[in-house]
XYZ file of C-alpha atoms in Angstrom:
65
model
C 109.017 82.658 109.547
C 111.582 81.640 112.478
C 113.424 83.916 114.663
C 115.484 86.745 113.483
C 119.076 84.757 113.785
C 117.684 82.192 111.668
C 116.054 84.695 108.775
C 119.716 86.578 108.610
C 121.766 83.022 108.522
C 119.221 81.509 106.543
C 119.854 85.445 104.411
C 123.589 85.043 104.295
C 123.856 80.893 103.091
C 121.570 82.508 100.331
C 123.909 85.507 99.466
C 126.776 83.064 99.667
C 125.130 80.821 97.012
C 124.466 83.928 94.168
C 128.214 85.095 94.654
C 129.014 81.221 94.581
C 126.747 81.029 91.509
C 128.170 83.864 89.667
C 131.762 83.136 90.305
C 131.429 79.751 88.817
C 128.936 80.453 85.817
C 130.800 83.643 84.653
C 134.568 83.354 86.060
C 133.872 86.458 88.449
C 136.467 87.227 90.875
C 135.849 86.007 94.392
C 137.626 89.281 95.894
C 135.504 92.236 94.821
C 132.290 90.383 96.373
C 131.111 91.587 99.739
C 128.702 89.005 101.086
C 126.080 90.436 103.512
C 122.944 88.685 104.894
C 120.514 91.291 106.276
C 117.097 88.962 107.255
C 114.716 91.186 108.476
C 116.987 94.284 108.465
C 116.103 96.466 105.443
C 113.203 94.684 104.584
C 111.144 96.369 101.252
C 107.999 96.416 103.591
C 107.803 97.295 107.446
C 105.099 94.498 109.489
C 105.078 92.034 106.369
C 105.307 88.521 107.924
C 105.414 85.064 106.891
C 106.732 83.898 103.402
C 105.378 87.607 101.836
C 107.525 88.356 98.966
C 107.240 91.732 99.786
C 109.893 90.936 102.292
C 112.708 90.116 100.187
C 115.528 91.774 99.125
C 118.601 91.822 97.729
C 121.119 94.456 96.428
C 123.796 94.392 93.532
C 126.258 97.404 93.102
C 128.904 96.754 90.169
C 132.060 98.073 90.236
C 134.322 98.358 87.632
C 137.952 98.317 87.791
């Protein structure tokens, strides 16, 4: 719930925190993460409201060098 601004924010602390995560458990490099907090954007489901996990998402693309 809350307004859109505060679902993408609230969306992009939370990306922040699995690059964060992942750069500190398995020595990733910082650099070839692009951090992106959608919110409501691109939600799985069109209309869900509320805490619905239905609403969630969140997309990984490796690249290798």
């Amino acid at each position: 719930t809350g307004s859109a601004a505060t679902n993408k924010a609230l969306s992009l602390k939370r990306a922040q925190a699995v690059k964060a995560y992942l750069v500190s458990e398995y020595d990733s490099d910082p650099n070839r993460f692009i951090v992106i907090g959608n919110g409501p954007k691109d939600a799985i489901d069109d209309g869900v409201e509320g805490a619905s996990e239905a609403y969630r998402r969140t997309d990984f693309e490796l690249v290798q060098d």
